[in-house]
């Protein structure tokens, strides 16, 4: 299927090359009015630009190659390219991260490819950027410390059920599908109070299709990732609208609580003009939350298993810490906030996993005005991409960057703007602490039950758009003796 998709993309490039005139894509457009030269680089094919190479390095498991090859070629921490149909500059290193994160809503603003708006067709016809701003205003009440403390018991309860159903009494399992099921189950329970495993499972495959096609070349033809993402989005939104209608009825009849989850909050909260959100608007926002609330964490959990299987001395450190916590609990007692705070070494391990396999490879911004950076002009309207790997795998910021070393996160930890798995500045992921909790609860239940080994020692990693082991990371389980 991958060969078919690449062939289809090649045909698409040929057709647009013939049908569109090259002047539209000339780099020098508007350059005469700028105070300095454009960054070094190239724009690749018309229309497609360097998107195929950008995406294919991820498909081959080395997304950092696109970045580091160009840093070396142009001897620059910023270079120009053409990605996802847009003229773009890529900012690299800690200084690039600091500049972008510090100038949010001043010189730059968040930007998503047009494909995202097509996958999330808000019924109010506002852009996904505007919808995200509204969403970020709603989230703090549900992600503040006192709310998060309330979630730990729920997470622990669901983790117990998850490991009992999916891991125990099995000799071998595939980790990524299970991690995906765990984080998705949590998101469904905490955001829309759906806990029935059968109901949750109904969404699983469509969500996987949606995640794979969300950031892809927007070719809406049968069989392409983008086409599958649109179909999956339509299916999920239809199911969510049914849940929303039922919740509205339950709230009216007193069968649901106004504070039980974010869905109730959305249904009962009006804007500054006294208007309530339409059901389709709510469905889009919940859809975005469910993706953000589970996709990145499932990738992180999967790679935690991978590295623990490869590094027995790291496993021993995590096991020791988690068993001290487990042995301090009374039978049936759930994990609490104090237990999470004791998981310091485990979180250092998780952070080192996030450094080497960041679920968020990077993100786009849009230039709000012409500005200068490192002696180069960045024109208004250009898209700007920052890459986590430009610091995470850079020896300047992390000595021996390929080495797994949790001690990097002891004390004050890495230098500012170098460790960016959750972004930074005003756009830092609001669910960072939520992700920390679900990851640590997963690690607790994993190591207190099993040792494990990889069945495919050199399994290929595919980044599409997040890193995923190509075969789902099959492992052999060895339960601890009681």
CSV table of C-alpha atoms in Angstrom, one decimal:
chain,number,residue,atom,x,y,z
A,1,UNK,CA,0.0,0.0,0.0
A,2,UNK,CA,2.9,2.3,0.8
A,3,UNK,CA,4.3,1.8,-2.7
A,4,UNK,CA,0.9,2.6,-4.2
A,5,UNK,CA,0.7,5.8,-2.2
A,6,UNK,CA,4.2,6.9,-3.2
A,7,UNK,CA,3.4,6.2,-6.9
A,8,UNK,CA,0.2,8.2,-6.6
A,9,UNK,CA,2.1,11.1,-5.0
A,10,UNK,CA,4.6,11.0,-7.8
A,11,UNK,CA,1.9,11.1,-10.4
A,12,UNK,CA,0.3,14.0,-8.6
A,13,UNK,CA,3.6,15.9,-8.7
A,14,UNK,CA,3.9,15.3,-12.4
A,15,UNK,CA,0.4,16.5,-13.1
A,16,UNK,CA,0.7,19.7,-11.1
A,17,UNK,CA,4.2,20.4,-12.6
A,18,UNK,CA,2.6,20.4,-16.1
A,19,UNK,CA,-0.6,22.3,-15.2
A,20,UNK,CA,0.7,25.0,-12.9
A,21,UNK,CA,3.1,27.7,-14.0
A,22,UNK,CA,6.4,28.0,-12.1
A,23,UNK,CA,6.3,31.7,-11.5
A,24,UNK,CA,3.7,31.2,-8.7
A,25,UNK,CA,6.3,29.3,-6.7
A,26,UNK,CA,9.3,31.5,-7.2
A,27,UNK,CA,11.1,32.2,-4.0
A,28,UNK,CA,11.9,35.8,-4.8
A,29,UNK,CA,8.3,36.9,-4.6
A,30,UNK,CA,8.3,39.9,-2.3
A,31,UNK,CA,12.1,39.6,-1.6
A,32,UNK,CA,12.9,43.0,-3.0
A,33,UNK,CA,11.0,44.7,-0.1
A,34,UNK,CA,12.7,42.8,2.6
A,35,UNK,CA,15.6,44.2,4.6
A,36,UNK,CA,17.8,41.1,4.2
A,37,UNK,CA,18.3,37.9,2.3
A,38,UNK,CA,16.0,34.9,2.7
A,39,UNK,CA,17.4,32.0,4.6
A,40,UNK,CA,19.5,29.5,2.5
A,41,UNK,CA,17.6,26.5,1.2
A,42,UNK,CA,15.6,25.2,-1.7
A,43,UNK,CA,11.9,24.8,-2.4
A,44,UNK,CA,11.8,21.5,-4.2
A,45,UNK,CA,9.0,20.5,-6.6
A,46,UNK,CA,6.2,22.9,-7.5
A,47,UNK,CA,3.2,22.5,-5.2
A,48,UNK,CA,4.6,19.6,-3.3
A,49,UNK,CA,7.9,21.2,-2.5
A,50,UNK,CA,10.0,19.0,-0.2
A,51,UNK,CA,7.0,17.5,1.5
A,52,UNK,CA,7.7,14.0,0.2
A,53,UNK,CA,11.3,14.0,1.6
A,54,UNK,CA,10.1,15.6,4.9
A,55,UNK,CA,7.4,12.9,5.3
A,56,UNK,CA,9.5,10.0,3.9
A,57,UNK,CA,12.4,10.4,6.4
A,58,UNK,CA,9.7,9.8,9.0
A,59,UNK,CA,8.3,6.8,7.2
A,60,UNK,CA,11.9,5.4,7.2
A,61,UNK,CA,12.3,6.0,10.9
A,62,UNK,CA,14.7,8.9,10.9
A,63,UNK,CA,12.7,12.2,10.9
A,64,UNK,CA,15.7,14.1,12.2
A,65,UNK,CA,17.6,13.4,8.9
A,66,UNK,CA,15.6,16.0,7.0
A,67,UNK,CA,16.6,18.6,9.6
A,68,UNK,CA,20.3,17.7,10.2
A,69,UNK,CA,21.1,17.2,6.5
A,70,UNK,CA,20.0,20.8,5.8
A,71,UNK,CA,21.7,22.2,8.9
A,72,UNK,CA,25.0,20.7,7.6
A,73,UNK,CA,24.4,21.6,4.0
A,74,UNK,CA,23.6,25.3,4.7
A,75,UNK,CA,25.7,25.8,7.8
A,76,UNK,CA,22.7,27.6,9.3
A,77,UNK,CA,20.3,27.2,12.2
A,78,UNK,CA,17.5,28.4,9.9
A,79,UNK,CA,16.8,27.2,6.4
A,80,UNK,CA,14.0,27.7,3.9
A,81,UNK,CA,11.9,24.9,2.3
A,82,UNK,CA,8.4,24.2,1.0
A,83,UNK,CA,6.2,22.0,3.1
A,84,UNK,CA,2.6,20.9,2.8
A,85,UNK,CA,1.9,23.4,0.1
A,86,UNK,CA,3.5,26.4,1.9
A,87,UNK,CA,6.7,28.4,1.8
A,88,UNK,CA,8.4,27.7,5.0
A,89,UNK,CA,11.4,28.3,7.2
A,90,UNK,CA,12.7,25.7,9.7
A,91,UNK,CA,14.1,27.2,13.0
A,92,UNK,CA,16.6,24.9,14.7
A,93,UNK,CA,18.3,24.7,18.1
A,94,UNK,CA,17.5,26.2,21.5
A,95,UNK,CA,17.8,29.7,20.1
A,96,UNK,CA,15.2,29.0,17.5
A,97,UNK,CA,12.8,27.5,20.0
A,98,UNK,CA,13.3,30.4,22.4
A,99,UNK,CA,12.6,32.9,19.6
A,100,UNK,CA,9.4,31.2,18.5
A,101,UNK,CA,8.0,30.4,21.9
A,102,UNK,CA,8.8,34.0,23.2
A,103,UNK,CA,7.2,35.7,20.2
A,104,UNK,CA,3.9,33.8,20.1
A,105,UNK,CA,1.1,36.2,19.1
A,106,UNK,CA,3.7,39.0,18.5
A,107,UNK,CA,5.7,37.9,15.5
A,108,UNK,CA,4.2,34.4,15.0
A,109,UNK,CA,1.0,32.6,15.6
A,110,UNK,CA,0.0,28.9,15.6
A,111,UNK,CA,-0.7,27.4,12.2
A,112,UNK,CA,-2.1,24.1,10.9
A,113,UNK,CA,-2.1,22.8,7.4
A,114,UNK,CA,-5.4,23.2,5.5
A,115,UNK,CA,-5.8,19.4,5.8
A,116,UNK,CA,-6.5,19.9,9.5
A,117,UNK,CA,-9.4,22.2,8.9
A,118,UNK,CA,-10.9,19.7,6.4
A,119,UNK,CA,-10.6,16.9,9.0
A,120,UNK,CA,-12.1,19.1,11.7
A,121,UNK,CA,-14.9,20.9,9.8
A,122,UNK,CA,-16.3,23.1,12.6
A,123,UNK,CA,-19.9,23.9,12.0
A,124,UNK,CA,-19.3,27.5,12.9
A,125,UNK,CA,-16.9,27.8,10.0
A,126,UNK,CA,-14.2,29.3,12.1
A,127,UNK,CA,-10.7,28.0,11.6
A,128,UNK,CA,-9.2,25.3,13.7
A,129,UNK,CA,-6.8,27.9,15.1
A,130,UNK,CA,-9.7,30.0,16.5
A,131,UNK,CA,-11.4,26.9,17.8
A,132,UNK,CA,-8.1,25.9,19.6
A,133,UNK,CA,-7.9,29.3,21.3
A,134,UNK,CA,-11.4,28.8,22.7
A,135,UNK,CA,-10.5,25.2,23.7
A,136,UNK,CA,-7.4,26.4,25.6
A,137,UNK,CA,-9.6,28.8,27.6
A,138,UNK,CA,-11.8,25.9,28.7
A,139,UNK,CA,-9.1,23.4,29.7
A,140,UNK,CA,-7.5,24.9,32.8
A,141,UNK,CA,-10.4,24.1,35.1
A,142,UNK,CA,-10.0,20.4,34.1
A,143,UNK,CA,-6.2,20.3,34.2
A,144,UNK,CA,-5.4,22.2,37.3
A,145,UNK,CA,-3.7,20.3,40.2
A,146,UNK,CA,-6.8,19.8,42.3
A,147,UNK,CA,-8.7,18.3,39.3
A,148,UNK,CA,-5.7,16.2,38.3
A,149,UNK,CA,-5.5,14.7,41.8
A,150,UNK,CA,-9.1,13.6,41.5
A,151,UNK,CA,-8.2,11.8,38.2
A,152,UNK,CA,-5.4,9.6,39.7
A,153,UNK,CA,-7.8,7.1,41.3
A,154,UNK,CA,-9.9,6.8,38.1
A,155,UNK,CA,-6.6,6.3,36.1
A,156,UNK,CA,-5.5,3.6,38.6
A,157,UNK,CA,-8.9,1.8,38.4
A,158,UNK,CA,-8.9,1.8,34.6
A,159,UNK,CA,-5.2,0.7,34.4
A,160,UNK,CA,-6.0,-2.2,36.7
A,161,UNK,CA,-8.9,-3.3,34.4
A,162,UNK,CA,-6.7,-2.7,31.3
A,163,UNK,CA,-3.8,-4.9,32.5
A,164,UNK,CA,-6.2,-7.5,33.7
A,165,UNK,CA,-8.0,-7.7,30.4
A,166,UNK,CA,-5.2,-7.1,27.9
A,167,UNK,CA,-1.9,-8.3,29.5
A,168,UNK,CA,-2.4,-10.9,32.2
A,169,UNK,CA,-2.5,-14.6,31.4
A,170,UNK,CA,-0.8,-14.0,28.0
A,171,UNK,CA,2.7,-15.1,26.9
A,172,UNK,CA,3.0,-12.4,24.2
A,173,UNK,CA,1.4,-9.1,23.5
A,174,UNK,CA,1.7,-6.2,21.0
A,175,UNK,CA,2.4,-3.2,23.1
A,176,UNK,CA,1.4,-0.3,20.8
A,177,UNK,CA,-2.3,-1.4,20.3
A,178,UNK,CA,-2.6,-2.0,24.0
A,179,UNK,CA,-1.0,1.3,25.0
A,180,UNK,CA,-3.3,3.0,22.5
A,181,UNK,CA,-6.3,1.2,24.1
A,182,UNK,CA,-5.3,2.3,27.6
A,183,UNK,CA,-4.8,6.0,26.9
A,184,UNK,CA,-7.9,6.1,24.7
A,185,UNK,CA,-10.0,4.4,27.4
A,186,UNK,CA,-8.8,7.0,29.9
A,187,UNK,CA,-9.5,9.9,27.6
A,188,UNK,CA,-13.1,8.6,26.9
A,189,UNK,CA,-13.7,8.1,30.6
A,190,UNK,CA,-12.4,11.5,31.8
A,191,UNK,CA,-13.6,13.7,28.9
A,192,UNK,CA,-17.0,12.2,28.1
A,193,UNK,CA,-17.6,9.6,30.9
A,194,UNK,CA,-17.6,6.6,28.4
A,195,UNK,CA,-16.1,3.7,30.3
A,196,UNK,CA,-17.7,0.6,28.7
A,197,UNK,CA,-14.8,-1.2,26.9
A,198,UNK,CA,-17.0,-2.2,24.0
A,199,UNK,CA,-18.1,1.3,23.5
A,200,UNK,CA,-14.5,2.6,23.6
A,201,UNK,CA,-13.4,-0.2,21.2
A,202,UNK,CA,-15.9,1.0,18.6
A,203,UNK,CA,-13.9,4.2,18.2
A,204,UNK,CA,-10.4,2.7,18.2
A,205,UNK,CA,-9.8,1.9,14.5
A,206,UNK,CA,-11.3,5.2,13.2
A,207,UNK,CA,-9.1,7.2,15.6
A,208,UNK,CA,-6.0,5.4,14.4
A,209,UNK,CA,-6.9,6.2,10.8
A,210,UNK,CA,-7.6,9.8,11.8
A,211,UNK,CA,-4.3,10.2,13.6
A,212,UNK,CA,-2.3,8.7,10.7
A,213,UNK,CA,-3.8,11.1,8.1
A,214,UNK,CA,-4.1,14.3,10.1
A,215,UNK,CA,-0.8,15.7,9.0
A,216,UNK,CA,-0.4,14.3,5.5
A,217,UNK,CA,-0.4,15.6,1.9
A,218,UNK,CA,-4.1,16.6,1.3
A,219,UNK,CA,-4.9,14.3,-1.6
A,220,UNK,CA,-8.6,13.3,-1.1
A,221,UNK,CA,-8.6,10.1,-3.2
A,222,UNK,CA,-9.7,6.6,-2.2
A,223,UNK,CA,-7.0,4.8,-0.3
A,224,UNK,CA,-4.9,7.8,0.7
A,225,UNK,CA,-4.3,8.5,4.4
A,226,UNK,CA,-6.0,11.9,4.0
A,227,UNK,CA,-9.1,10.3,2.6
A,228,UNK,CA,-9.2,7.7,5.4
A,229,UNK,CA,-8.8,10.5,8.0
A,230,UNK,CA,-11.8,12.4,6.6
A,231,UNK,CA,-14.0,9.3,6.6
A,232,UNK,CA,-12.9,8.4,10.1
A,233,UNK,CA,-13.6,12.0,11.3
A,234,UNK,CA,-17.1,11.9,9.9
A,235,UNK,CA,-17.8,8.6,11.6
A,236,UNK,CA,-16.5,9.7,15.0
A,237,UNK,CA,-18.3,13.0,14.9
A,238,UNK,CA,-21.6,11.2,14.2
A,239,UNK,CA,-21.0,8.9,17.2
A,240,UNK,CA,-20.1,11.9,19.4
A,241,UNK,CA,-23.2,13.8,18.5
A,242,UNK,CA,-25.3,10.8,19.7
A,243,UNK,CA,-23.4,10.9,23.0
A,244,UNK,CA,-23.9,14.6,23.3
A,245,UNK,CA,-27.6,14.4,22.6
A,246,UNK,CA,-28.0,11.7,25.3
A,247,UNK,CA,-25.9,13.8,27.8
A,248,UNK,CA,-28.1,16.8,27.1
A,249,UNK,CA,-31.2,14.7,28.0
A,250,UNK,CA,-29.5,13.2,31.1
A,251,UNK,CA,-28.5,16.7,32.4
A,252,UNK,CA,-32.1,17.9,31.9
A,253,UNK,CA,-33.4,14.9,33.8
A,254,UNK,CA,-30.8,15.1,36.6
A,255,UNK,CA,-29.2,11.8,35.6
A,256,UNK,CA,-25.8,13.4,34.9
A,257,UNK,CA,-23.7,15.9,36.8
A,258,UNK,CA,-22.8,19.4,35.5
A,259,UNK,CA,-19.3,18.9,36.8
A,260,UNK,CA,-18.6,15.3,35.9
A,261,UNK,CA,-16.5,15.9,32.8
A,262,UNK,CA,-15.7,18.5,30.1
A,263,UNK,CA,-18.6,17.4,28.0
A,264,UNK,CA,-21.1,18.6,30.6
A,265,UNK,CA,-19.2,21.8,31.0
A,266,UNK,CA,-19.4,22.5,27.3
A,267,UNK,CA,-23.1,21.9,27.2
A,268,UNK,CA,-23.8,24.2,30.1
A,269,UNK,CA,-21.4,27.0,29.4
A,270,UNK,CA,-22.4,30.0,27.2
A,271,UNK,CA,-20.1,32.5,25.5
A,272,UNK,CA,-19.9,36.2,26.2
A,273,UNK,CA,-23.1,36.8,24.2
A,274,UNK,CA,-25.1,34.1,26.1
A,275,UNK,CA,-25.0,31.6,23.2
A,276,UNK,CA,-24.4,28.0,23.8
A,277,UNK,CA,-22.2,25.8,21.5
A,278,UNK,CA,-23.9,23.8,18.8
A,279,UNK,CA,-23.6,20.0,19.1
A,280,UNK,CA,-21.4,19.8,16.0
A,281,UNK,CA,-19.0,22.4,17.5
A,282,UNK,CA,-18.8,20.4,20.7
A,283,UNK,CA,-18.2,17.2,18.8
A,284,UNK,CA,-15.2,18.8,17.0
A,285,UNK,CA,-13.7,20.0,20.2
A,286,UNK,CA,-14.2,16.7,22.0
A,287,UNK,CA,-12.7,15.0,18.9
A,288,UNK,CA,-9.6,17.2,19.2
A,289,UNK,CA,-9.4,16.5,22.9
A,290,UNK,CA,-9.6,12.8,22.5
A,291,UNK,CA,-6.8,12.8,19.9
A,292,UNK,CA,-4.6,15.1,22.0
A,293,UNK,CA,-5.5,13.2,25.2
A,294,UNK,CA,-4.3,9.8,24.1
A,295,UNK,CA,-2.3,9.7,20.9
A,296,UNK,CA,1.0,11.2,22.2
A,297,UNK,CA,0.8,9.3,25.5
A,298,UNK,CA,0.3,6.0,23.8
A,299,UNK,CA,3.4,6.5,21.7
A,300,UNK,CA,5.3,7.5,24.9
A,301,UNK,CA,4.1,4.4,26.8
A,302,UNK,CA,5.1,2.1,23.9
A,303,UNK,CA,8.6,3.5,23.8
A,304,UNK,CA,8.9,3.2,27.6
A,305,UNK,CA,8.3,-0.5,27.2
A,306,UNK,CA,10.8,-0.7,24.3
A,307,UNK,CA,13.6,1.0,26.3
A,308,UNK,CA,12.9,-0.9,29.5
A,309,UNK,CA,13.1,-4.1,27.6
A,310,UNK,CA,16.4,-3.1,26.1
A,311,UNK,CA,18.0,-1.7,29.2
A,312,UNK,CA,17.7,-4.1,32.2
A,313,UNK,CA,19.6,-1.7,34.6
A,314,UNK,CA,17.0,1.0,33.9
A,315,UNK,CA,14.2,-1.4,34.4
A,316,UNK,CA,15.6,-2.4,37.8
A,317,UNK,CA,15.7,1.2,38.9
A,318,UNK,CA,12.0,1.8,37.9
A,319,UNK,CA,11.0,-1.6,39.4
A,320,UNK,CA,12.6,-0.8,42.7
A,321,UNK,CA,10.9,2.6,43.0
A,322,UNK,CA,7.5,1.3,41.9
A,323,UNK,CA,7.6,-1.7,44.2
A,324,UNK,CA,8.4,0.5,47.2
A,325,UNK,CA,5.2,2.4,46.4
A,326,UNK,CA,3.1,-0.8,45.7
A,327,UNK,CA,4.3,-2.4,49.0
A,328,UNK,CA,3.2,0.7,51.0
A,329,UNK,CA,-0.4,0.4,49.8
A,330,UNK,CA,-3.2,-1.5,51.6
A,331,UNK,CA,-5.0,-4.2,49.6
A,332,UNK,CA,-7.3,-2.5,47.2
A,333,UNK,CA,-6.0,1.0,48.0
A,334,UNK,CA,-5.7,3.2,44.8
A,335,UNK,CA,-2.7,5.3,43.9
A,336,UNK,CA,-2.9,8.9,45.0
A,337,UNK,CA,-1.1,12.2,44.5
A,338,UNK,CA,1.6,11.5,47.1
A,339,UNK,CA,2.4,8.2,45.3
A,340,UNK,CA,2.9,10.0,42.0
A,341,UNK,CA,5.2,12.6,43.6
A,342,UNK,CA,7.5,9.7,44.7
A,343,UNK,CA,8.0,8.4,41.2
A,344,UNK,CA,11.0,10.7,40.5
A,345,UNK,CA,13.3,8.2,38.9
A,346,UNK,CA,10.4,6.8,36.8
A,347,UNK,CA,9.6,10.2,35.5
A,348,UNK,CA,13.3,10.9,34.6
A,349,UNK,CA,13.2,7.6,32.6
A,350,UNK,CA,10.0,8.7,30.9
A,351,UNK,CA,11.6,12.1,30.1
A,352,UNK,CA,14.6,10.4,28.5
A,353,UNK,CA,12.2,8.3,26.4
A,354,UNK,CA,10.4,11.5,25.3
A,355,UNK,CA,13.8,13.0,24.4
A,356,UNK,CA,14.8,10.1,22.2
A,357,UNK,CA,11.3,9.4,20.7
A,358,UNK,CA,9.3,12.6,21.0
A,359,UNK,CA,5.6,12.0,20.1
A,360,UNK,CA,5.4,15.6,19.0
A,361,UNK,CA,8.1,15.9,16.3
A,362,UNK,CA,7.6,19.6,16.0
A,363,UNK,CA,4.9,22.2,15.1
A,364,UNK,CA,4.2,25.0,12.7
A,365,UNK,CA,3.8,28.7,13.2
A,366,UNK,CA,2.9,31.5,10.8
A,367,UNK,CA,4.7,34.8,10.5
A,368,UNK,CA,2.4,37.7,11.4
A,369,UNK,CA,4.7,40.3,9.9
A,370,UNK,CA,8.1,40.5,8.1
A,371,UNK,CA,10.9,40.1,10.6
A,372,UNK,CA,14.6,39.4,10.8
A,373,UNK,CA,16.1,36.3,12.4
A,374,UNK,CA,19.9,35.5,12.5
A,375,UNK,CA,20.5,38.0,9.7
A,376,UNK,CA,17.8,36.5,7.4
A,377,UNK,CA,14.4,37.9,6.4
A,378,UNK,CA,11.3,35.9,7.2
A,379,UNK,CA,8.4,37.3,5.1
A,380,UNK,CA,4.9,37.8,6.5
A,381,UNK,CA,2.7,34.7,5.8
A,382,UNK,CA,5.6,32.2,5.7
A,383,UNK,CA,5.1,29.1,7.7
A,384,UNK,CA,7.8,28.3,10.4
A,385,UNK,CA,8.5,24.8,11.6
A,386,UNK,CA,10.3,24.0,14.8
A,387,UNK,CA,11.7,20.5,15.4
A,388,UNK,CA,12.1,18.8,18.7
A,389,UNK,CA,14.9,16.6,17.3
A,390,UNK,CA,17.0,19.7,16.4
A,391,UNK,CA,17.8,19.9,20.2
A,392,UNK,CA,16.9,16.5,21.5
A,393,UNK,CA,19.5,14.7,19.3
A,394,UNK,CA,22.0,17.4,19.2
A,395,UNK,CA,25.3,16.8,21.1
A,396,UNK,CA,25.6,20.6,21.7
A,397,UNK,CA,22.7,20.3,24.2
A,398,UNK,CA,22.7,16.6,25.2
A,399,UNK,CA,26.2,15.0,25.2
A,400,UNK,CA,26.3,11.6,23.7
A,401,UNK,CA,22.7,12.2,22.4
A,402,UNK,CA,22.1,8.6,21.3
A,403,UNK,CA,22.9,7.3,24.9
A,404,UNK,CA,19.9,6.6,27.2
A,405,UNK,CA,20.7,8.5,30.4
A,406,UNK,CA,17.9,9.5,32.8
A,407,UNK,CA,20.4,11.4,35.0
A,408,UNK,CA,20.1,14.2,32.4
A,409,UNK,CA,16.9,15.2,34.2
A,410,UNK,CA,18.2,15.2,37.8
A,411,UNK,CA,18.5,18.5,39.6
A,412,UNK,CA,17.6,21.5,37.4
A,413,UNK,CA,17.6,19.2,34.3
A,414,UNK,CA,18.3,20.3,30.7
A,415,UNK,CA,18.9,23.9,29.7
A,416,UNK,CA,15.8,26.0,28.8
A,417,UNK,CA,14.4,25.5,25.4
A,418,UNK,CA,16.3,22.2,24.7
A,419,UNK,CA,13.8,19.6,26.0
A,420,UNK,CA,10.6,20.4,24.2
A,421,UNK,CA,8.4,17.3,23.9
A,422,UNK,CA,5.4,19.4,24.9
A,423,UNK,CA,6.3,22.5,23.0
A,424,UNK,CA,6.9,25.7,24.9
A,425,UNK,CA,5.7,29.3,25.7
A,426,UNK,CA,2.0,30.1,25.5
A,427,UNK,CA,1.5,27.1,23.2
A,428,UNK,CA,2.9,24.6,25.6
A,429,UNK,CA,0.6,21.5,25.7
A,430,UNK,CA,-2.0,22.2,28.4
A,431,UNK,CA,-2.3,18.5,29.0
A,432,UNK,CA,1.4,18.0,30.0
A,433,UNK,CA,0.6,17.1,33.6
A,434,UNK,CA,-2.3,14.9,32.5
A,435,UNK,CA,0.1,13.0,30.3
A,436,UNK,CA,2.6,12.7,33.2
A,437,UNK,CA,-0.1,11.1,35.3
A,438,UNK,CA,-1.3,8.6,32.8
A,439,UNK,CA,2.3,7.6,31.8
A,440,UNK,CA,3.4,7.1,35.4
A,441,UNK,CA,0.3,5.0,36.3
A,442,UNK,CA,1.0,2.9,33.2
A,443,UNK,CA,4.6,2.4,34.3
A,444,UNK,CA,3.5,1.4,37.8
A,445,UNK,CA,1.2,-1.3,36.7
A,446,UNK,CA,3.5,-2.6,34.0
A,447,UNK,CA,6.7,-3.2,36.0
A,448,UNK,CA,4.9,-4.5,39.2
A,449,UNK,CA,3.4,-7.2,37.0
A,450,UNK,CA,6.0,-8.2,34.4
A,451,UNK,CA,9.4,-8.4,33.1
A,452,UNK,CA,9.4,-8.5,29.3
A,453,UNK,CA,11.7,-8.9,26.3
A,454,UNK,CA,11.3,-7.7,22.7
A,455,UNK,CA,10.4,-10.4,20.2
A,456,UNK,CA,11.8,-8.5,17.2
A,457,UNK,CA,15.2,-7.1,18.4
A,458,UNK,CA,15.7,-4.6,15.6
A,459,UNK,CA,12.1,-3.6,14.9
A,460,UNK,CA,11.9,-0.6,12.5
A,461,UNK,CA,10.4,2.6,13.8
A,462,UNK,CA,8.0,4.5,11.6
A,463,UNK,CA,7.1,8.2,12.2
A,464,UNK,CA,3.7,8.9,10.8
A,465,UNK,CA,3.3,11.5,12.3
A,466,UNK,CA,4.3,10.0,15.7
A,467,UNK,CA,7.0,7.3,16.2
A,468,UNK,CA,5.5,3.9,16.2
A,469,UNK,CA,7.2,0.4,16.0
A,470,UNK,CA,6.4,-1.0,12.6
A,471,UNK,CA,5.0,-4.3,14.0
A,472,UNK,CA,3.4,-2.8,17.1
A,473,UNK,CA,6.3,-3.8,19.5
A,474,UNK,CA,5.5,-7.5,20.2
A,475,UNK,CA,7.0,-8.5,23.6
A,476,UNK,CA,7.2,-11.7,25.6
A,477,UNK,CA,5.9,-11.4,29.1
A,478,UNK,CA,7.4,-12.9,32.3
A,479,UNK,CA,5.0,-12.4,35.2
A,480,UNK,CA,6.6,-11.8,38.6
A,481,UNK,CA,6.1,-14.6,41.1
A,482,UNK,CA,3.8,-13.8,43.9
